[in-house]
Each structure stands twice: as structure tokens, then as C-alpha cells.
PDB file of C-alpha atoms in Angstrom:
ATOM      1  CA  UNK A 215     136.424  -7.375 211.575  1.00 73.00           C
ATOM      2  CA  UNK A 216     139.721  -8.994 212.422  1.00 80.00           C
ATOM      3  CA  UNK A 217     142.828  -8.352 210.353  1.00 80.00           C
ATOM      4  CA  UNK A 218     145.482 -11.049 209.624  1.00 78.00           C
ATOM      5  CA  UNK A 219     148.492 -11.519 211.938  1.00 79.00           C
ATOM      6  CA  UNK A 220     151.289  -9.110 211.110  1.00 76.00           C
ATOM      7  CA  UNK A 221     148.901  -6.599 209.527  1.00 81.00           C
ATOM      8  CA  UNK A 222     149.608  -3.293 211.271  1.00 81.00           C
ATOM      9  CA  UNK A 223     147.137  -0.777 209.836  1.00 85.00           C
ATOM     10  CA  UNK A 224     148.587   2.703 209.934  1.00 85.00           C
ATOM     11  CA  UNK A 225     146.083   4.474 207.683  1.00 88.00           C
ATOM     12  CA  UNK A 226     142.630   3.997 206.223  1.00 91.00           C
ATOM     13  CA  UNK A 227     140.634   5.746 203.494  1.00 91.00           C
ATOM     14  CA  UNK A 228     136.987   5.262 202.538  1.00 93.00           C
ATOM     15  CA  UNK A 229     136.166   6.185 198.963  1.00 89.00           C
ATOM     16  CA  UNK A 230     133.433   5.079 196.532  1.00 87.00           C
ATOM     17  CA  UNK A 231     132.178   2.280 198.827  1.00 92.00           C
ATOM     18  CA  UNK A 232     135.672   0.823 199.208  1.00 93.00           C
ATOM     19  CA  UNK A 233     138.066   0.785 202.119  1.00 93.00           C
ATOM     20  CA  UNK A 234     141.767   1.271 201.455  1.00 92.00           C
ATOM     21  CA  UNK A 235     144.050   0.023 204.224  1.00 91.00           C
ATOM     22  CA  UNK A 236     147.751   0.661 204.436  1.00 87.00           C
ATOM     23  CA  UNK A 237     149.654  -1.904 206.518  1.00 85.00           C
ATOM     24  CA  UNK A 238     152.954  -0.697 207.862  1.00 78.00           C
ATOM     25  CA  UNK A 239     153.689  -4.219 209.063  1.00 73.00           C
ATOM     26  CA  UNK A 240     153.622  -5.848 205.658  1.00 80.00           C
ATOM     27  CA  UNK A 241     154.009  -2.673 203.543  1.00 80.00           C
ATOM     28  CA  UNK A 242     150.968  -2.896 201.290  1.00 86.00           C
ATOM     29  CA  UNK A 243     147.752  -1.103 200.393  1.00 90.00           C
ATOM     30  CA  UNK A 244     144.750  -3.402 200.276  1.00 92.00           C
ATOM     31  CA  UNK A 245     141.246  -2.757 199.050  1.00 93.00           C
ATOM     32  CA  UNK A 246     138.304  -4.106 201.056  1.00 92.00           C
ATOM     33  CA  UNK A 247     134.558  -3.696 200.777  1.00 94.00           C
ATOM     34  CA  UNK A 248     132.735  -1.903 203.572  1.00 93.00           C
ATOM     35  CA  UNK A 249     131.972  -5.258 205.227  1.00 90.00           C
ATOM     36  CA  UNK A 250     135.670  -5.982 205.519  1.00 87.00           C
ATOM     37  CA  UNK A 251     135.962  -8.515 202.700  1.00 91.00           C
ATOM     38  CA  UNK A 252     139.307  -8.448 200.912  1.00 91.00           C
ATOM     39  CA  UNK A 253     139.031  -7.417 197.253  1.00 94.00           C
ATOM     40  CA  UNK A 254     142.640  -6.955 196.048  1.00 94.00           C
ATOM     41  CA  UNK A 255     146.035  -5.365 196.721  1.00 92.00           C
ATOM     42  CA  UNK A 256     147.033  -2.252 194.812  1.00 88.00           C
ATOM     43  CA  UNK A 257     150.564  -1.894 196.203  1.00 84.00           C
ATOM     44  CA  UNK A 258     152.861  -4.334 197.924  1.00 79.00           C
ATOM     45  CA  UNK A 259     156.505  -4.334 198.755  1.00 73.00           C
ATOM     46  CA  UNK A 260     158.594  -6.594 200.962  1.00 74.00           C
ATOM     47  CA  UNK A 261     159.180  -4.931 204.345  1.00 69.00           C
ATOM     48  CA  UNK A 262     162.690  -3.640 204.791  1.00 70.00           C
ATOM     49  CA  UNK A 263     164.584  -0.978 206.748  1.00 70.00           C
ATOM     50  CA  UNK A 264     164.356   1.286 203.670  1.00 72.00           C
ATOM     51  CA  UNK A 265     160.541   1.422 203.746  1.00 67.00           C
ATOM     52  CA  UNK A 266     159.781   1.142 207.431  1.00 73.00           C
ATOM     53  CA  UNK A 267     158.979   4.872 207.550  1.00 74.00           C
ATOM     54  CA  UNK A 268     155.922   4.589 205.312  1.00 80.00           C
ATOM     55  CA  UNK A 269     152.951   5.535 207.385  1.00 79.00           C
ATOM     56  CA  UNK A 270     150.182   7.655 205.934  1.00 85.00           C
ATOM     57  CA  UNK A 271     148.368   7.760 202.605  1.00 89.00           C
ATOM     58  CA  UNK A 272     145.940   9.859 200.648  1.00 90.00           C
ATOM     59  CA  UNK A 273     144.449   9.710 197.163  1.00 88.00           C
ATOM     60  CA  UNK A 274     143.837  12.392 194.598  1.00 89.00           C
ATOM     61  CA  UNK A 275     140.844  12.897 192.240  1.00 86.00           C
ATOM     62  CA  UNK A 276     142.538  10.787 189.533  1.00 87.00           C
ATOM     63  CA  UNK A 277     142.983   7.742 191.803  1.00 85.00           C
ATOM     64  CA  UNK A 278     146.712   8.134 192.396  1.00 89.00           C
ATOM     65  CA  UNK A 279     147.814   7.195 195.937  1.00 89.00           C
ATOM     66  CA  UNK A 280     150.475   9.033 197.918  1.00 91.00           C
ATOM     67  CA  UNK A 281     152.429   7.493 200.797  1.00 89.00           C
ATOM     68  CA  UNK A 282     154.448   9.524 203.249  1.00 89.00           C
ATOM     69  CA  UNK A 283     157.826   8.250 204.430  1.00 87.00           C
ATOM     70  CA  UNK A 284     158.727   9.728 207.796  1.00 85.00           C
ATOM     71  CA  UNK A 285     162.120   8.005 207.997  1.00 85.00           C
ATOM     72  CA  UNK A 286     163.390   9.300 204.629  1.00 85.00           C
ATOM     73  CA  UNK A 287     161.497  12.606 204.588  1.00 89.00           C
ATOM     74  CA  UNK A 288     159.789  11.758 201.298  1.00 88.00           C
ATOM     75  CA  UNK A 289     156.407  11.331 199.609  1.00 91.00           C
ATOM     76  CA  UNK A 290     155.832   8.552 197.079  1.00 87.00           C
ATOM     77  CA  UNK A 291     153.201   8.677 194.361  1.00 90.00           C
ATOM     78  CA  UNK A 292     151.633   5.391 193.240  1.00 84.00           C
ATOM     79  CA  UNK A 293     150.241   5.954 189.762  1.00 78.00           C
ATOM     80  CA  UNK A 294     147.597   3.803 188.136  1.00 68.00           C
TER      81      UNK A 294
END
């Protein structure tokens, strides 16, 4: 499926029949079904020089997401 203009996917996770996409271009984590239909956004932040290093994500057993920031040498936890 085709992603919107400006959407630069840098990481993807498949969990419980959902697809989680992280877009480095628009700095957000979106949830899609396995057919590529948008469901909702779980994290979004306006792109800026401060967050341009965000690139990879993972999720723990409790549903918390973690984003790595290569520019600032940090890991961010997104709690439910």
C-alpha cells in the first residue's frame, strides 16, 4: 500500500494483528490494520531539529513504546 507524501517510515512493528509505523518525516507512530488501513495515531510531535534523530522503536509486554534518538544519544519511553 502507498503511504502519504512526507511519510518516511523508519521502523515497523507487527503485533496482535496491528501494524505500528514510525515516520521519521512527520515524527509520529501510527497504527494500521494488516491491510494498510489507518486506525489511529498513538504518538505525534511536530518535526523539529530536536527530534530529527528519532529512528527506531520497540514495544514491551505492557504496551509501552520506546523510541531511540540517535542525534541526542537517548531512548524515550511512551507510556500508555
